[in-house]
Tab-separated table of C-alpha atoms in Angstrom:
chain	number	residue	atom	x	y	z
A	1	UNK	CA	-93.034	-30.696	32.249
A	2	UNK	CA	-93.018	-34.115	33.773
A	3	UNK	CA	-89.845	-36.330	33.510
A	4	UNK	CA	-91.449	-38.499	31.184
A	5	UNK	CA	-92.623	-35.381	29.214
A	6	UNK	CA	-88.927	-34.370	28.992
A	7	UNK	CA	-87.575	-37.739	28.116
A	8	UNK	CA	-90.071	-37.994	25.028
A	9	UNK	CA	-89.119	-34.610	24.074
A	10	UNK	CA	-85.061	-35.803	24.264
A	11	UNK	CA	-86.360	-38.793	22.340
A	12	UNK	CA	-87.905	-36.951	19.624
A	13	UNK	CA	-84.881	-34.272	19.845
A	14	UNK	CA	-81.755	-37.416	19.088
A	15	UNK	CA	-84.387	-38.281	16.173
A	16	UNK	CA	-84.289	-35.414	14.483
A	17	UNK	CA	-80.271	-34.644	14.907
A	18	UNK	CA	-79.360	-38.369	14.859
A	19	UNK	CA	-82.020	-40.098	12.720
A	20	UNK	CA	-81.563	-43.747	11.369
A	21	UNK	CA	-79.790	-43.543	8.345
A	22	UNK	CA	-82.281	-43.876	5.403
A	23	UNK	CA	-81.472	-47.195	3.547
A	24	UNK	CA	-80.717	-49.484	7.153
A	25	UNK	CA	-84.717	-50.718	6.920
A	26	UNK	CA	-84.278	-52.217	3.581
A	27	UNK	CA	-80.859	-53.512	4.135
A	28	UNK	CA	-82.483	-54.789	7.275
A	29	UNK	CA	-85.363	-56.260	5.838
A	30	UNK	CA	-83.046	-57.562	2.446
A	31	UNK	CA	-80.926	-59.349	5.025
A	32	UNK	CA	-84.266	-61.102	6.765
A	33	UNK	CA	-85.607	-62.046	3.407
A	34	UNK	CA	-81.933	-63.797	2.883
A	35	UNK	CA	-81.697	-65.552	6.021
A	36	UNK	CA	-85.721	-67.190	6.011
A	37	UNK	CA	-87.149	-65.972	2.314
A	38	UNK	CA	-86.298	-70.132	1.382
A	39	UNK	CA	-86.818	-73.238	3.146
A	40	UNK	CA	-83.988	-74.597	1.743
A	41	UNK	CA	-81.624	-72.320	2.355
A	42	UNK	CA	-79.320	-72.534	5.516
A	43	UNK	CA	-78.071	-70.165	7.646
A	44	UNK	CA	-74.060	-69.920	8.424
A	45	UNK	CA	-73.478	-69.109	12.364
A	46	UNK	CA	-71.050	-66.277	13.063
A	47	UNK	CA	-68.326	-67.974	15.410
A	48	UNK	CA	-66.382	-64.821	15.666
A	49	UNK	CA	-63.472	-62.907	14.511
A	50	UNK	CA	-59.686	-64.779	13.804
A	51	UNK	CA	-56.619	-63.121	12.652
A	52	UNK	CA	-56.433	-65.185	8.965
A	53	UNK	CA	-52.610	-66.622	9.479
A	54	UNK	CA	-49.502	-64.387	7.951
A	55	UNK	CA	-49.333	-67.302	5.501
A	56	UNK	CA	-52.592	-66.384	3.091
A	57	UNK	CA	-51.469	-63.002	2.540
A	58	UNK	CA	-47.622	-61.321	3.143
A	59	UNK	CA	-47.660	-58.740	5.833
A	60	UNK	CA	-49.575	-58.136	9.020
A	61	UNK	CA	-52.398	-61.064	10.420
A	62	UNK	CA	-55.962	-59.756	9.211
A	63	UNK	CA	-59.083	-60.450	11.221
A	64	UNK	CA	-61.176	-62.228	9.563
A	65	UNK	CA	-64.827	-63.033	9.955
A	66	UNK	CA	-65.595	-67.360	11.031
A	67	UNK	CA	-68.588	-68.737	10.010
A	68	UNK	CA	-70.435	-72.724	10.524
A	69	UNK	CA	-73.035	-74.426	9.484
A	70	UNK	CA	-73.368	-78.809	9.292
A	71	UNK	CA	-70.255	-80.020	7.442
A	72	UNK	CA	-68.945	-76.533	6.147
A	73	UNK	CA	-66.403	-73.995	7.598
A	74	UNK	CA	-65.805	-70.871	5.841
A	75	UNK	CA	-63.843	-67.560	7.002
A	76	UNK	CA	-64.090	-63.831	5.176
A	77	UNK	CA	-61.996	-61.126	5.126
A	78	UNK	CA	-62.541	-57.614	3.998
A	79	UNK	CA	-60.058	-55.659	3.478
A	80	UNK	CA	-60.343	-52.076	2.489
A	81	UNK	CA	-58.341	-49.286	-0.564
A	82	UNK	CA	-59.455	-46.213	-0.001
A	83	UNK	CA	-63.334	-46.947	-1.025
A	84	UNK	CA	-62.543	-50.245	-2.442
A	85	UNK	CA	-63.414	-53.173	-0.538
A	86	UNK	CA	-61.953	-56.675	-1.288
A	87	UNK	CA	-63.528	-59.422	0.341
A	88	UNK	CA	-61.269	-63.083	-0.136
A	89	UNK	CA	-63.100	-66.159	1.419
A	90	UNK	CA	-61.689	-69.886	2.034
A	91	UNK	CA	-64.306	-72.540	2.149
A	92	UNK	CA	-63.752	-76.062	3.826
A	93	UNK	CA	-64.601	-78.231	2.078
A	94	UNK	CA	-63.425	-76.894	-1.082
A	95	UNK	CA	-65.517	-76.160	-4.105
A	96	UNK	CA	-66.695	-76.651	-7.120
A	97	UNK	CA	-69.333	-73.872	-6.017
A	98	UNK	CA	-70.275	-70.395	-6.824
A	99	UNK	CA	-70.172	-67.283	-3.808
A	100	UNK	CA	-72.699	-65.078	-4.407
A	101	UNK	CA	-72.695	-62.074	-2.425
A	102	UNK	CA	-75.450	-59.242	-2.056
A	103	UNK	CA	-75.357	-55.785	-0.581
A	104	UNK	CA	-75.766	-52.072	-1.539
A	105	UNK	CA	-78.512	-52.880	-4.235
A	106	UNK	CA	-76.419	-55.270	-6.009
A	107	UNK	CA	-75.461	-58.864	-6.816
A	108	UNK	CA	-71.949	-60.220	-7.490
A	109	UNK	CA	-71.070	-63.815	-8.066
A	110	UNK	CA	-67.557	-65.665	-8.307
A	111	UNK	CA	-66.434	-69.078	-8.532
A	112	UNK	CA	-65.362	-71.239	-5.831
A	113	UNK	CA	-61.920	-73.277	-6.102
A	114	UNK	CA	-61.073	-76.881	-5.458
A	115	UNK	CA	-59.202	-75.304	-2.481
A	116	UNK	CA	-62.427	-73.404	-1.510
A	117	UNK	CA	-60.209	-70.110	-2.141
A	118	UNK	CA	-62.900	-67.103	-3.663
A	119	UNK	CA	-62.954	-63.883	-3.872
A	120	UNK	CA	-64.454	-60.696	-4.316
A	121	UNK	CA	-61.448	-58.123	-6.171
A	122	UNK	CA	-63.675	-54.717	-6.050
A	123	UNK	CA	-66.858	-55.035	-3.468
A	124	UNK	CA	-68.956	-52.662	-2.590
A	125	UNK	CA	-68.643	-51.134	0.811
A	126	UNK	CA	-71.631	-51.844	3.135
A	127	UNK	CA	-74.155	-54.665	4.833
A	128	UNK	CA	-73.760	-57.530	2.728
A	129	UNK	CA	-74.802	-60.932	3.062
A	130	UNK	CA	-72.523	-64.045	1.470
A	131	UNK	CA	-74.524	-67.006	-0.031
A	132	UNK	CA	-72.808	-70.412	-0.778
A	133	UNK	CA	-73.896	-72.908	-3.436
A	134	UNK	CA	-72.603	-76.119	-3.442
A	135	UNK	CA	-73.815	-78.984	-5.755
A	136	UNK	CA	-75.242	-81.475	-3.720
A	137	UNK	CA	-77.038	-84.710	-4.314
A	138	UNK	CA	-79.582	-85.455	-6.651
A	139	UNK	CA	-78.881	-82.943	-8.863
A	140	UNK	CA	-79.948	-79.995	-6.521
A	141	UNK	CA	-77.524	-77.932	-5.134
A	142	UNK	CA	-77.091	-76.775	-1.714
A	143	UNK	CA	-77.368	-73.210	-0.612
A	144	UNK	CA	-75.665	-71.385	2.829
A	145	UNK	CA	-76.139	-68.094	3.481
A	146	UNK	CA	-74.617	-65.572	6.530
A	147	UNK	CA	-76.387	-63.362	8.890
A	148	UNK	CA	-75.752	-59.937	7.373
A	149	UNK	CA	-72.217	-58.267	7.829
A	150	UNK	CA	-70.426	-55.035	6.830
A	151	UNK	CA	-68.064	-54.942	3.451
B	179	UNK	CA	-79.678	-30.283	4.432
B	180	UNK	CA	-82.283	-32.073	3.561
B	181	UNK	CA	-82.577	-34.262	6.737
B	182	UNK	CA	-86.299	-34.108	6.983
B	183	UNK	CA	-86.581	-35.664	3.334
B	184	UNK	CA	-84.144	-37.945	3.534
B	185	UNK	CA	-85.551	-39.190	7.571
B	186	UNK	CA	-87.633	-41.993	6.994
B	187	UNK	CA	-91.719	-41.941	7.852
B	188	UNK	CA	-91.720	-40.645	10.961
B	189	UNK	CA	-92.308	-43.418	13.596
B	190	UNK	CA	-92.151	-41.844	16.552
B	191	UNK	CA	-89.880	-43.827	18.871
B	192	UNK	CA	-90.916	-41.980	22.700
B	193	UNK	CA	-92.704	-44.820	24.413
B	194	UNK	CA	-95.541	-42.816	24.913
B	195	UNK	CA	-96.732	-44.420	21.703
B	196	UNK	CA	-96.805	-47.505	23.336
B	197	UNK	CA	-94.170	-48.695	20.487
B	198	UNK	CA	-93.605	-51.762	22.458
B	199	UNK	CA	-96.925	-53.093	22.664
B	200	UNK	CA	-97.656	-52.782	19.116
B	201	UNK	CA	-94.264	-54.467	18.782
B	202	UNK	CA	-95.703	-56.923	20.386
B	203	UNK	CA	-99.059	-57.001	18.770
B	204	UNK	CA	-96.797	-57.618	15.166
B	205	UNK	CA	-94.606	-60.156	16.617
B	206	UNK	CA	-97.095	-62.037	17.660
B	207	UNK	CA	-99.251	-61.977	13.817
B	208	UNK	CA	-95.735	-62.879	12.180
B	209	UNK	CA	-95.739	-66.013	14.631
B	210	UNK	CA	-99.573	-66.514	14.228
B	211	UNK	CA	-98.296	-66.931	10.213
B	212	UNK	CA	-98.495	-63.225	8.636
B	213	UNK	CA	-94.975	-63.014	7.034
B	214	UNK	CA	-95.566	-59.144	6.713
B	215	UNK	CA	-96.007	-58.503	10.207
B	216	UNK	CA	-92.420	-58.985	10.471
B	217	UNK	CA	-91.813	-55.759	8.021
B	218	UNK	CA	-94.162	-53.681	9.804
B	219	UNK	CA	-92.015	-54.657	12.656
B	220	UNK	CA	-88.832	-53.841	10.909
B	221	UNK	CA	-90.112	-50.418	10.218
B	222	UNK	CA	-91.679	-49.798	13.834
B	223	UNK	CA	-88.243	-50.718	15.782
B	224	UNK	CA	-84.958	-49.991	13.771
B	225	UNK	CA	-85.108	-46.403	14.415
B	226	UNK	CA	-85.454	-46.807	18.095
B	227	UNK	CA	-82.925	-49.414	17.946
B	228	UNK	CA	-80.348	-47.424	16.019
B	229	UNK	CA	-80.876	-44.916	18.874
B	230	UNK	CA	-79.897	-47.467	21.392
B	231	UNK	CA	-76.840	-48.197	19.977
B	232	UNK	CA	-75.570	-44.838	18.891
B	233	UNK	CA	-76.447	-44.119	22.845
B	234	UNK	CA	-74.002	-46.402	23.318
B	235	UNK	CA	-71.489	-44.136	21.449
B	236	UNK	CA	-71.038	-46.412	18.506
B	237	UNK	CA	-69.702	-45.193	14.728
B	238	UNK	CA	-72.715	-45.017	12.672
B	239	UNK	CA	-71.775	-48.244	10.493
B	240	UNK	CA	-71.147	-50.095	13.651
B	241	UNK	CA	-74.478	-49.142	15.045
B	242	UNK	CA	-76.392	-50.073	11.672
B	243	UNK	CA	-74.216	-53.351	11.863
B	244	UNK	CA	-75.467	-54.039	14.839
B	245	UNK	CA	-78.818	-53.410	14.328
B	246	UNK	CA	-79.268	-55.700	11.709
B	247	UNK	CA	-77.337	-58.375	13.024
B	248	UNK	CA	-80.232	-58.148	16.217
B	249	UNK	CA	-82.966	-58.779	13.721
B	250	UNK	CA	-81.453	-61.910	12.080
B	251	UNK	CA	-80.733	-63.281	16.143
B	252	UNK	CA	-84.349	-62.793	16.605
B	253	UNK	CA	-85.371	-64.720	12.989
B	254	UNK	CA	-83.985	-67.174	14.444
B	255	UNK	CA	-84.381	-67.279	18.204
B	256	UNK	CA	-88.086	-66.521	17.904
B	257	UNK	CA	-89.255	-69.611	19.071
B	258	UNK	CA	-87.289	-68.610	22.589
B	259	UNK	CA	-89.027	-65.947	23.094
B	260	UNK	CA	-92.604	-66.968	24.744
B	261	UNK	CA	-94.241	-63.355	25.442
B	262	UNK	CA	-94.552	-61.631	22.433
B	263	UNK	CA	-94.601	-58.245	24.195
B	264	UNK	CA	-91.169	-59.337	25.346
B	265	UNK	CA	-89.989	-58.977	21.719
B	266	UNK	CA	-88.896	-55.005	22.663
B	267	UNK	CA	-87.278	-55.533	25.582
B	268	UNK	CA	-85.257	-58.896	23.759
B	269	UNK	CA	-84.375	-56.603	20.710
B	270	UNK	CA	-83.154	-53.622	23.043
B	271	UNK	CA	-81.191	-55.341	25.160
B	272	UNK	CA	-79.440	-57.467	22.270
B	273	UNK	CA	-78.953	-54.464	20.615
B	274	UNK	CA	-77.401	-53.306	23.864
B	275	UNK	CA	-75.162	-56.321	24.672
B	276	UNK	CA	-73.817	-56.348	21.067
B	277	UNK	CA	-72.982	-52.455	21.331
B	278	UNK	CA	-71.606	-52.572	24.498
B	279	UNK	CA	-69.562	-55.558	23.562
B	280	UNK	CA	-68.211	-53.797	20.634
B	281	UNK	CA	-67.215	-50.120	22.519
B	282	UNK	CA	-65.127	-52.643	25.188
B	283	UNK	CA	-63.640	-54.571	22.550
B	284	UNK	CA	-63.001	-52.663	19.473
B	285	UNK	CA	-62.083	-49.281	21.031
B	286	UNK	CA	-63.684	-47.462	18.583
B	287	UNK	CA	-66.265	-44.577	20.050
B	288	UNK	CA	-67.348	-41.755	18.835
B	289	UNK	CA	-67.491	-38.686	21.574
B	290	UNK	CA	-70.500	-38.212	22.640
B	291	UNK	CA	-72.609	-36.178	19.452
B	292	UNK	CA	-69.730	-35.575	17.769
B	293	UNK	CA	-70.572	-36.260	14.833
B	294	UNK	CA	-74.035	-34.634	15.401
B	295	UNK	CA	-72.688	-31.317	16.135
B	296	UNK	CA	-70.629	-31.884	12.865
B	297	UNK	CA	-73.823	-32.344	11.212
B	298	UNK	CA	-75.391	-29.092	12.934
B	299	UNK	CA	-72.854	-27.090	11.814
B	300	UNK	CA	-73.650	-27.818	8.555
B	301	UNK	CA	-73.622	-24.620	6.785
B	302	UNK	CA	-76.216	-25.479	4.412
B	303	UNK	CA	-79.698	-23.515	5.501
B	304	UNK	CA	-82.331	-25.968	5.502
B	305	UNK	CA	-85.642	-25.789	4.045
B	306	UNK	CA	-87.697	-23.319	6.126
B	307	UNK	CA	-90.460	-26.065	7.414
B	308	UNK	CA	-87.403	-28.015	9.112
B	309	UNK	CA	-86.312	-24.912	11.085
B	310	UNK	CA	-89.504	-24.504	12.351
B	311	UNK	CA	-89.681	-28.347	13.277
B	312	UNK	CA	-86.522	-28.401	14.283
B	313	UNK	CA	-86.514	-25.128	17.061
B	314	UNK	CA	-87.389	-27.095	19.979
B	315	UNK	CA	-84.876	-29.988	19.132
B	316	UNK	CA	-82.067	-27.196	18.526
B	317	UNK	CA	-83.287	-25.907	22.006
B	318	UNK	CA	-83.198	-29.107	23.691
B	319	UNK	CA	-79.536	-30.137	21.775
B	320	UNK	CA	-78.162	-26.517	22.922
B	321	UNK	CA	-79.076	-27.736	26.151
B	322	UNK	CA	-77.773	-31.001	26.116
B	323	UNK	CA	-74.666	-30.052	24.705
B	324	UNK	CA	-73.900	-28.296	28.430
B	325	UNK	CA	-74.127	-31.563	30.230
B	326	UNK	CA	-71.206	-34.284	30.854
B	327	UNK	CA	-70.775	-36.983	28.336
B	328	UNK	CA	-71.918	-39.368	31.090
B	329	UNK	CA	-75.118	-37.675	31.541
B	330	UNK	CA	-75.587	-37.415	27.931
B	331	UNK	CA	-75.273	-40.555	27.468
B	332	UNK	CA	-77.594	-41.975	30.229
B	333	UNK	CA	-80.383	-39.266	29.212
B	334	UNK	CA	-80.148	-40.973	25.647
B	335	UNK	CA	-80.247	-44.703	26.960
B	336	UNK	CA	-83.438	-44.130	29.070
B	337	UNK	CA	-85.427	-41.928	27.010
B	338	UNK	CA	-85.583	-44.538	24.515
B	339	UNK	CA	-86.093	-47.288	27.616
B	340	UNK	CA	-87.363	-46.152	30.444
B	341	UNK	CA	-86.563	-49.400	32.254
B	342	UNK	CA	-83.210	-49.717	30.755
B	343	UNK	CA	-81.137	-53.059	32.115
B	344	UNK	CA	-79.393	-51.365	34.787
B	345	UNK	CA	-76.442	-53.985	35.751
B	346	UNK	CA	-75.138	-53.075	32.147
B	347	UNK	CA	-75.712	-49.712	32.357
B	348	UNK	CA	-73.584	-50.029	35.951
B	349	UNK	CA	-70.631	-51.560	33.804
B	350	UNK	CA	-70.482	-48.661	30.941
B	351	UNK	CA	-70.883	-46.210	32.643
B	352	UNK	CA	-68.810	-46.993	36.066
B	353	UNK	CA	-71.040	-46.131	38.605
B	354	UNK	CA	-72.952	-48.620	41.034
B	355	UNK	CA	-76.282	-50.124	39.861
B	356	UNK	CA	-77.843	-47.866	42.848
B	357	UNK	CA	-76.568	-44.676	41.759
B	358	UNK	CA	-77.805	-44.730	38.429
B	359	UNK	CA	-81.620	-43.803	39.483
B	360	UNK	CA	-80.269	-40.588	41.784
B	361	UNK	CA	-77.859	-39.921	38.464
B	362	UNK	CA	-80.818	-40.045	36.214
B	363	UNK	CA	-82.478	-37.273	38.510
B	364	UNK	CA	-79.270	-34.998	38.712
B	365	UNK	CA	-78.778	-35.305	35.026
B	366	UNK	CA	-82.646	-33.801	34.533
B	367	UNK	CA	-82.294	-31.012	36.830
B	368	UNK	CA	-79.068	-30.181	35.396
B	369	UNK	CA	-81.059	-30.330	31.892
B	370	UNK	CA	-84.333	-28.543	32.860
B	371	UNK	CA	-82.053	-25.671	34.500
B	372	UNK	CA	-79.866	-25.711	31.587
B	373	UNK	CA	-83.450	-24.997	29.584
B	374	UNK	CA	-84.294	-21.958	32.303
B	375	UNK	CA	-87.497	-24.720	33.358
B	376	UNK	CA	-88.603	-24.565	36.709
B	377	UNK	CA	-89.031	-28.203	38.299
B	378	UNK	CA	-91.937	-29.679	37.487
């Protein structure tokens, strides 16, 4: 057996005891379909993790998730019970809007505050992508959406 | 366990398939205007990227978070990227990056096939037809199992890229950038006597 023989065999070996887990295409391809299935929708840039300030929530800083895009600033945090996830999100500008947010086969909407305070009491745990709509001119509204990230 | 069933079409990922031209051929019809091309794609690379990144000793949801996070970077950098049989390589090595970024930051690794001996000592028998498949990948694991974590670990970067970026491979795995081609060779003789093999 050649080296290259025995390096496809250790290939084919880590995908049978390590295979991709089943649902990762479609989240992966869900996710795509998000982030260019519209023209009009926009795409938030990631900027990184910050701790969210001791002042949003008592106890210890949580990292929280920073995301960009023309005019808008918003940060996420996930926070987990057991196998509850709750996902709180601060927009800047505030609202009137509505968070939608999609992941694990399902779609859950909430309402976003003057103080661009929203949240997400009892998510489901996995990829997930966050979608911002914000009235905008002429009657249409604006949509933002993230890359994918995990609940 | 039902692993075979629940393993998705099989899509061979050794690059004897020439994955990464036909990668290329799809990337290239999705710019060209064929919006599908990109989900024939999808389904052609995530299971050699997954393997990437667990190489790089990542939790499973961290590896699937990075995967899909590599695929959105290249929605949108695909304009950057002006050889569409580069698209591979690009994916790989973001994959990589991202991974590697994560293990030095976050701190969180899993040994190396930890958790896929847990899932080999699953007591459940499997169906018959996936012992059969699965003799000469229990062989090969058995054997695997006897080398160090850092040979483990570059055996499963460079069978899934042969031509793996070796400056970053250098960094995780502490040796110089010239050792890692005699390490590569050590690590298969250790395997192939390991099997009982002869050198080829």
């Amino acid at each position: 057996m050649t080296d290259d023989e025995l390096l496809d065999s250790l290939a084919r070996m880590w995908t049978e005891v390590d295979p991709v887990p089943p649902g990762l295409v479609d989240d992966v391809l869900a996710g795509l379909a998000a982030a260019t299935g519209d023209d009009d929708v926009e795409l938030f840039e990631l900027l990184g993790a910050v701790d969210t300030p001791a002042d949003l929530r008592a106890g210890e800083p949580v990292p929280a998730l920073r995301f960009s895009r023309y005019g808008l600033e918003m940060l996420v945090r996930v926070t987990a019970d057991g196998d509850r996830r709750r996902l709180d999100g601060w927009l800047a500008p505030g609202g009137p809007g509505t968070a939608v947010l999609r992941g694990a086969g399902a779609e859950l909407s909430a309402p976003i505050g003057p103080t661009g305070r929203f949240e997400f009491p009892d998510a489901l745990a996995g990829p997930a992508v966050l979608e911002v709509r914000l009235p905008a001119d002429a009657g249409r509204s604006r949509r933002v959406v993230t890359p994918s990230f995990v609940v | 366990m039902m692993r075979a069933m629940t393993a998705p079409p099989a899509v061979r990922p050794a690059p004897d398939d020439d994955v990464w031209g036909r990668a290329g051929e799809l990337f290239a019809e999705w710019l060209d205007g064929r919006p599908a091309a990109v989900e024939d794609l999808v389904r052609l690379l995530t299971p050699v990227l997954w393997q990437v990144a667990r190489g790089c000793r990542l939790p499973a949801d961290d590896a699937a978070d990075v995967v899909q996070h590599a695929w959105v970077a290249l929605v949108r950098s695909a304009v950057s990227i002006a050889e569409p049989r580069a698209v591979g390589a690009w994916l790989v090595t973001t994959v990589r990056r991202e991974a590697l970024r994560r293990v030095a930051t976050g701190g969180r690794t899993v040994g190396a096939g930890d958790d896929v001996l847990d899932r080999l000592a699953d007591p459940a028998p499997p169906p018959e037809d996936v012992v059969v498949a699965g003799a000469e990948a229990h062989r090969l694991w058995q054997a695997v199992r006897t080398l160090g974590a850092r040979c483990q670990e570059l055996l499963r970067v460079v069978a899934f890229d042969r031509r793996p970026d070796y400056a970053a491979l250098s960094e995780r795995l502490g040796m110089p950038v010239g050792s890692i081609g005699p390490t590569r060779g050590r690590c298969l003789a250790r395997l192939r006597a390991a099997l009982g093999e002869v050198p080829a």
